[in-house]
mmCIF file of C-alpha atoms in Angstrom:
data_model
loop_
_atom_site.group_PDB
_atom_site.id
_atom_site.type_symbol
_atom_site.label_atom_id
_atom_site.label_comp_id
_atom_site.label_asym_id
_atom_site.label_seq_id
_atom_site.Cartn_x
_atom_site.Cartn_y
_atom_site.Cartn_z
ATOM 1 C CA MET A 106 16.823 10.318 103.588
ATOM 2 C CA THR A 107 20.201 10.445 101.839
ATOM 3 C CA THR A 108 23.475 9.375 103.408
ATOM 4 C CA GLN A 109 24.482 13.051 103.549
ATOM 5 C CA ASP A 110 21.265 13.963 105.360
ATOM 6 C CA GLY A 111 21.781 11.141 107.833
ATOM 7 C CA GLY A 112 25.272 12.378 108.627
ATOM 8 C CA PHE A 113 24.010 15.896 109.225
ATOM 9 C CA VAL A 114 21.306 14.680 111.642
ATOM 10 C CA SER A 115 23.839 12.566 113.461
ATOM 11 C CA ARG A 116 26.234 15.479 113.886
ATOM 12 C CA LEU A 117 23.371 17.753 115.034
ATOM 13 C CA SER A 118 22.210 15.213 117.613
ATOM 14 C CA GLY A 119 25.749 14.841 118.894
ATOM 15 C CA ARG A 120 26.161 18.580 119.312
ATOM 16 C CA LEU A 121 22.827 18.915 121.095
ATOM 17 C CA ALA A 122 23.813 16.119 123.469
ATOM 18 C CA CYS A 123 27.125 17.843 124.124
ATOM 19 C CA LEU A 124 25.426 21.171 124.852
ATOM 20 C CA LEU A 125 22.950 19.483 127.167
ATOM 21 C CA GLY A 126 25.808 17.839 129.032
ATOM 22 C CA LEU A 127 27.621 21.150 129.439
ATOM 23 C CA ALA A 128 24.445 22.788 130.703
ATOM 24 C CA LEU A 129 24.033 20.094 133.337
ATOM 25 C CA ILE A 130 27.660 20.446 134.425
ATOM 26 C CA VAL A 131 27.309 24.246 134.764
ATOM 27 C CA ALA A 132 24.060 23.870 136.675
ATOM 28 C CA GLY A 133 25.654 21.358 139.004
ATOM 29 C CA ALA A 134 28.668 23.593 139.596
ATOM 30 C CA GLY A 135 26.412 26.533 140.364
ATOM 31 C CA ALA A 136 24.452 24.517 142.901
ATOM 32 C CA GLY A 137 27.651 23.392 144.562
ATOM 33 C CA HIS A 138 28.946 26.958 144.896
ATOM 34 C CA ALA A 139 25.794 28.730 146.064
ATOM 35 C CA ALA A 140 26.392 31.845 148.149
ATOM 36 C CA PRO A 141 26.722 30.779 151.779
ATOM 37 C CA ALA A 142 24.065 31.934 154.229
ATOM 38 C CA SER A 143 25.220 34.799 156.417
ATOM 39 C CA SER A 144 26.431 33.779 159.852
ATOM 40 C CA PRO A 145 24.311 35.081 162.741
ATOM 41 C CA ALA A 146 25.817 37.757 164.961
ATOM 42 C CA THR A 147 25.237 38.401 168.652
ATOM 43 C CA ALA A 148 24.615 41.460 170.787
ATOM 44 C CA ILE A 149 24.463 41.688 174.578
ATOM 45 C CA PHE A 150 22.502 44.342 176.479
ATOM 46 C CA ALA A 151 21.597 44.807 180.120
ATOM 47 C CA GLY A 152 18.444 46.780 180.785
ATOM 48 C CA GLY A 153 17.097 45.765 184.151
ATOM 49 C CA CYS A 154 14.785 42.765 184.386
ATOM 50 C CA PHE A 155 15.665 40.439 181.525
ATOM 51 C CA TRP A 156 12.048 39.275 181.230
ATOM 52 C CA CYS A 157 11.187 42.727 179.910
ATOM 53 C CA MET A 158 14.106 42.998 177.525
ATOM 54 C CA GLU A 159 13.271 39.934 175.433
ATOM 55 C CA PRO A 160 9.931 41.025 173.853
ATOM 56 C CA PRO A 161 11.032 44.195 172.003
ATOM 57 C CA PHE A 162 13.892 42.327 170.323
ATOM 58 C CA ASP A 163 11.867 39.198 169.600
ATOM 59 C CA ARG A 164 9.501 41.313 167.530
ATOM 60 C CA LEU A 165 12.253 42.518 165.195
ATOM 61 C CA ASP A 166 12.505 40.899 161.777
ATOM 62 C CA GLY A 167 15.964 39.378 161.584
ATOM 63 C CA VAL A 168 16.288 38.471 165.261
ATOM 64 C CA VAL A 169 16.835 34.726 165.509
ATOM 65 C CA SER A 170 16.620 34.320 169.278
ATOM 66 C CA THR A 171 16.926 36.081 172.627
ATOM 67 C CA THR A 172 18.414 34.494 175.736
ATOM 68 C CA SER A 173 18.124 35.825 179.263
ATOM 69 C CA GLY A 174 21.264 35.492 181.334
ATOM 70 C CA TYR A 175 23.947 37.009 183.497
ATOM 71 C CA THR A 176 27.173 38.788 182.608
ATOM 72 C CA GLY A 177 29.643 41.430 183.708
ATOM 73 C CA GLY A 178 30.623 39.878 187.029
ATOM 74 C CA HIS A 179 33.366 37.828 188.636
ATOM 75 C CA VAL A 180 31.557 34.680 189.800
ATOM 76 C CA PRO A 181 31.530 31.728 187.380
ATOM 77 C CA ASN A 182 28.276 29.921 186.582
ATOM 78 C CA PRO A 183 26.061 32.189 188.674
ATOM 79 C CA GLY A 184 22.454 31.374 189.495
ATOM 80 C CA TYR A 185 19.472 33.672 189.878
ATOM 81 C CA GLU A 186 19.567 33.828 193.662
ATOM 82 C CA ALA A 187 23.267 34.678 193.726
ATOM 83 C CA VAL A 188 22.933 37.391 191.087
ATOM 84 C CA SER A 189 19.873 38.847 192.809
ATOM 85 C CA SER A 190 21.917 39.277 195.970
ATOM 86 C CA GLY A 191 24.081 41.842 194.211
ATOM 87 C CA ARG A 192 27.313 40.187 195.345
ATOM 88 C CA THR A 193 28.422 38.535 192.082
ATOM 89 C CA GLY A 194 29.039 41.673 190.017
ATOM 90 C CA HIS A 195 26.784 40.250 187.309
ATOM 91 C CA ALA A 196 23.851 42.031 185.729
ATOM 92 C CA GLU A 197 20.709 40.535 184.288
ATOM 93 C CA ALA A 198 21.143 40.779 180.519
ATOM 94 C CA VAL A 199 19.888 39.478 177.196
ATOM 95 C CA GLN A 200 21.956 37.947 174.434
ATOM 96 C CA ILE A 201 20.458 38.527 171.008
ATOM 97 C CA GLU A 202 21.276 36.349 168.038
ATOM 98 C CA TYR A 203 20.428 38.111 164.790
ATOM 99 C CA ASP A 204 20.882 38.052 161.034
ATOM 100 C CA PRO A 205 22.938 41.160 160.139
ATOM 101 C CA THR A 206 21.587 41.089 156.572
ATOM 102 C CA LYS A 207 18.085 41.732 157.938
ATOM 103 C CA VAL A 208 18.649 43.861 161.012
ATOM 104 C CA SER A 209 21.699 45.927 161.936
ATOM 105 C CA TYR A 210 23.449 46.369 165.248
ATOM 106 C CA GLU A 211 22.523 50.044 165.023
ATOM 107 C CA GLN A 212 18.838 49.114 164.886
ATOM 108 C CA LEU A 213 19.266 46.905 167.936
ATOM 109 C CA LEU A 214 20.832 49.852 169.754
ATOM 110 C CA ASP A 215 17.836 52.038 168.904
ATOM 111 C CA VAL A 216 15.492 49.450 170.410
ATOM 112 C CA PHE A 217 17.734 49.094 173.448
ATOM 113 C CA TRP A 218 17.693 52.809 174.287
ATOM 114 C CA ARG A 219 13.920 53.066 174.044
ATOM 115 C CA ASN A 220 13.429 50.180 176.435
ATOM 116 C CA ILE A 221 15.610 51.436 179.277
ATOM 117 C CA ASP A 222 15.967 54.480 181.483
ATOM 118 C CA PRO A 223 19.431 55.749 180.461
ATOM 119 C CA THR A 224 19.384 58.353 183.242
ATOM 120 C CA ASP A 225 19.313 55.860 186.146
ATOM 121 C CA PRO A 226 22.702 54.867 187.649
ATOM 122 C CA GLY A 227 21.231 52.704 190.412
ATOM 123 C CA GLY A 228 19.173 50.093 188.580
ATOM 124 C CA GLN A 229 16.138 50.164 186.333
ATOM 125 C CA PHE A 230 12.618 51.147 187.314
ATOM 126 C CA CYS A 231 11.544 49.336 190.509
ATOM 127 C CA ASP A 232 14.544 46.995 190.458
ATOM 128 C CA ARG A 233 17.423 48.523 192.381
ATOM 129 C CA GLY A 234 21.075 47.560 192.589
ATOM 130 C CA SER A 235 23.971 47.022 190.209
ATOM 131 C CA GLN A 236 22.535 43.658 189.156
ATOM 132 C CA TYR A 237 19.813 45.633 187.352
ATOM 133 C CA ARG A 238 22.072 48.233 185.786
ATOM 134 C CA ALA A 239 21.765 49.233 182.127
ATOM 135 C CA GLN A 240 24.880 48.561 180.044
ATOM 136 C CA ILE A 241 25.947 47.855 176.491
ATOM 137 C CA PHE A 242 28.424 44.966 176.248
ATOM 138 C CA TYR A 243 30.295 45.375 172.981
ATOM 139 C CA GLN A 244 32.018 42.566 171.092
ATOM 140 C CA GLY A 245 34.786 43.969 168.935
ATOM 141 C CA ASP A 246 35.744 47.416 167.690
ATOM 142 C CA GLU A 247 32.819 47.741 165.278
ATOM 143 C CA GLN A 248 30.213 47.257 167.989
ATOM 144 C CA ARG A 249 32.087 49.589 170.319
ATOM 145 C CA ALA A 250 32.231 52.332 167.685
ATOM 146 C CA ALA A 251 28.552 51.858 166.805
ATOM 147 C CA ALA A 252 27.544 51.980 170.471
ATOM 148 C CA GLU A 253 29.572 55.133 171.087
ATOM 149 C CA ARG A 254 28.045 56.838 168.036
ATOM 150 C CA SER A 255 24.597 55.828 169.174
ATOM 151 C CA ARG A 256 25.116 57.170 172.692
ATOM 152 C CA ALA A 257 26.569 60.423 171.328
ATOM 153 C CA ALA A 258 23.536 60.848 169.061
ATOM 154 C CA LEU A 259 21.227 60.223 172.015
ATOM 155 C CA ILE A 260 23.028 62.792 174.160
ATOM 156 C CA ALA A 261 22.770 65.346 171.369
ATOM 157 C CA ASN A 262 19.070 64.734 170.710
ATOM 158 C CA LYS A 263 17.606 63.331 173.918
ATOM 159 C CA PRO A 264 13.989 64.293 174.626
ATOM 160 C CA PHE A 265 14.631 64.569 178.379
ATOM 161 C CA ALA A 266 16.769 66.864 180.510
ATOM 162 C CA GLN A 267 18.641 64.359 182.675
ATOM 163 C CA GLN A 268 22.160 63.145 181.930
ATOM 164 C CA VAL A 269 22.724 59.853 180.082
ATOM 165 C CA VAL A 270 24.714 57.545 182.375
ATOM 166 C CA THR A 271 24.524 54.185 180.568
ATOM 167 C CA GLU A 272 27.980 52.657 180.181
ATOM 168 C CA ILE A 273 29.546 50.913 177.182
ATOM 169 C CA VAL A 274 31.834 48.105 178.337
ATOM 170 C CA PRO A 275 33.652 45.097 176.823
ATOM 171 C CA ALA A 276 31.618 41.913 176.704
ATOM 172 C CA MET A 277 32.449 39.227 179.234
ATOM 173 C CA LYS A 278 31.352 35.618 179.413
ATOM 174 C CA PHE A 279 27.583 35.332 179.147
ATOM 175 C CA TYR A 280 25.855 32.741 181.319
ATOM 176 C CA PRO A 281 22.330 31.737 180.226
ATOM 177 C CA ALA A 282 19.796 31.982 183.013
ATOM 178 C CA GLU A 283 17.679 29.113 184.267
ATOM 179 C CA GLU A 284 15.178 27.682 181.790
ATOM 180 C CA TYR A 285 12.135 29.051 183.628
ATOM 181 C CA HIS A 286 13.385 32.584 182.924
ATOM 182 C CA GLN A 287 13.580 32.065 179.156
ATOM 183 C CA ASP A 288 10.600 33.505 177.234
ATOM 184 C CA TYR A 289 8.947 34.265 180.564
ATOM 185 C CA TYR A 290 6.566 36.754 178.975
ATOM 186 C CA GLN A 291 5.209 33.937 176.778
ATOM 187 C CA LYS A 292 5.149 31.191 179.391
ATOM 188 C CA ASN A 293 3.557 33.339 182.120
ATOM 189 C CA PRO A 294 1.842 36.257 180.364
ATOM 190 C CA LEU A 295 -0.412 37.299 183.258
ATOM 191 C CA ARG A 296 2.376 37.288 185.861
ATOM 192 C CA TYR A 297 4.648 39.078 183.422
ATOM 193 C CA LYS A 298 2.136 41.850 182.732
ATOM 194 C CA PHE A 299 1.374 42.229 186.435
ATOM 195 C CA TYR A 300 5.074 42.560 187.248
ATOM 196 C CA ARG A 301 5.784 44.939 184.372
ATOM 197 C CA HIS A 302 2.915 47.258 185.264
ATOM 198 C CA GLY A 303 3.678 47.135 188.981
ATOM 199 C CA CYS A 304 7.313 47.998 188.329
ATOM 200 C CA GLY A 305 6.303 51.179 186.508
ATOM 201 C CA ARG A 306 8.355 50.339 183.458
ATOM 202 C CA ASP A 307 5.981 51.527 180.765
ATOM 203 C CA GLN A 308 5.000 54.601 182.727
ATOM 204 C CA ARG A 309 8.619 55.695 183.043
ATOM 205 C CA LEU A 310 9.443 54.850 179.420
ATOM 206 C CA GLU A 311 6.530 56.974 178.260
ATOM 207 C CA ALA A 312 7.680 59.839 180.447
ATOM 208 C CA LEU A 313 11.165 59.614 178.916
ATOM 209 C CA TRP A 314 10.417 58.878 175.277
ATOM 210 C CA GLY A 315 6.793 59.925 174.815
ATOM 211 C CA ALA A 316 3.857 57.748 173.832
ATOM 212 C CA ALA A 317 5.102 57.277 170.260
ATOM 213 C CA GLY A 318 8.545 56.182 171.374
ATOM 214 C CA ASN A 319 7.145 53.719 173.865
ATOM 215 C CA LYS A 320 4.296 52.179 171.871
ATOM 216 C CA GLU A 321 6.420 49.238 170.727
ATOM 217 C CA THR A 322 7.355 48.283 174.277
ATOM 218 C CA LYS A 323 3.835 47.764 175.548
ATOM 219 C CA GLU A 324 2.601 44.228 175.854
#
């Protein structure tokens, strides 16, 4: 190899090393500035017994978690017995944590409607009293607007004759219920199914929405 050839190889090796270094720097910068994961959002719905409102949302792709709890009242840190008395102003409700890139608030509203009786102002199914009322608790103007559009669409296209009475109200502090209420349908499947059937929930939902509309609610 001549001196000239050796110089050429040396320069080529140096340039290759420089390019490799730049590639590693770019790769490292890209890894350090990866697109952040989307932050989960929350939705709060009351639809009667919170045991029965967890399953239809848990089955949705994009739902991270569901939590049974109490909201809408004036008593801080309420317990089940107090809420059940009907004197706290709270309703049984579910808080849904979800990934908005996988499931939209509008889709959650669709599931909500088909799992309640929107014509009942006095409770839901066999559970009577304001503590079992159906309500949408919106968080911010976007959720309020989406909920109002959804209710208007339901009123315009409802498959039943009765008036829609479900209210849309601002979200208040949500208090998680006692641990034994969480995922009750999974922890106590036989008791859950017995209660759900005895309460007439699926029968009424089928009467309102038809068999096709209610098929996803059956356990």
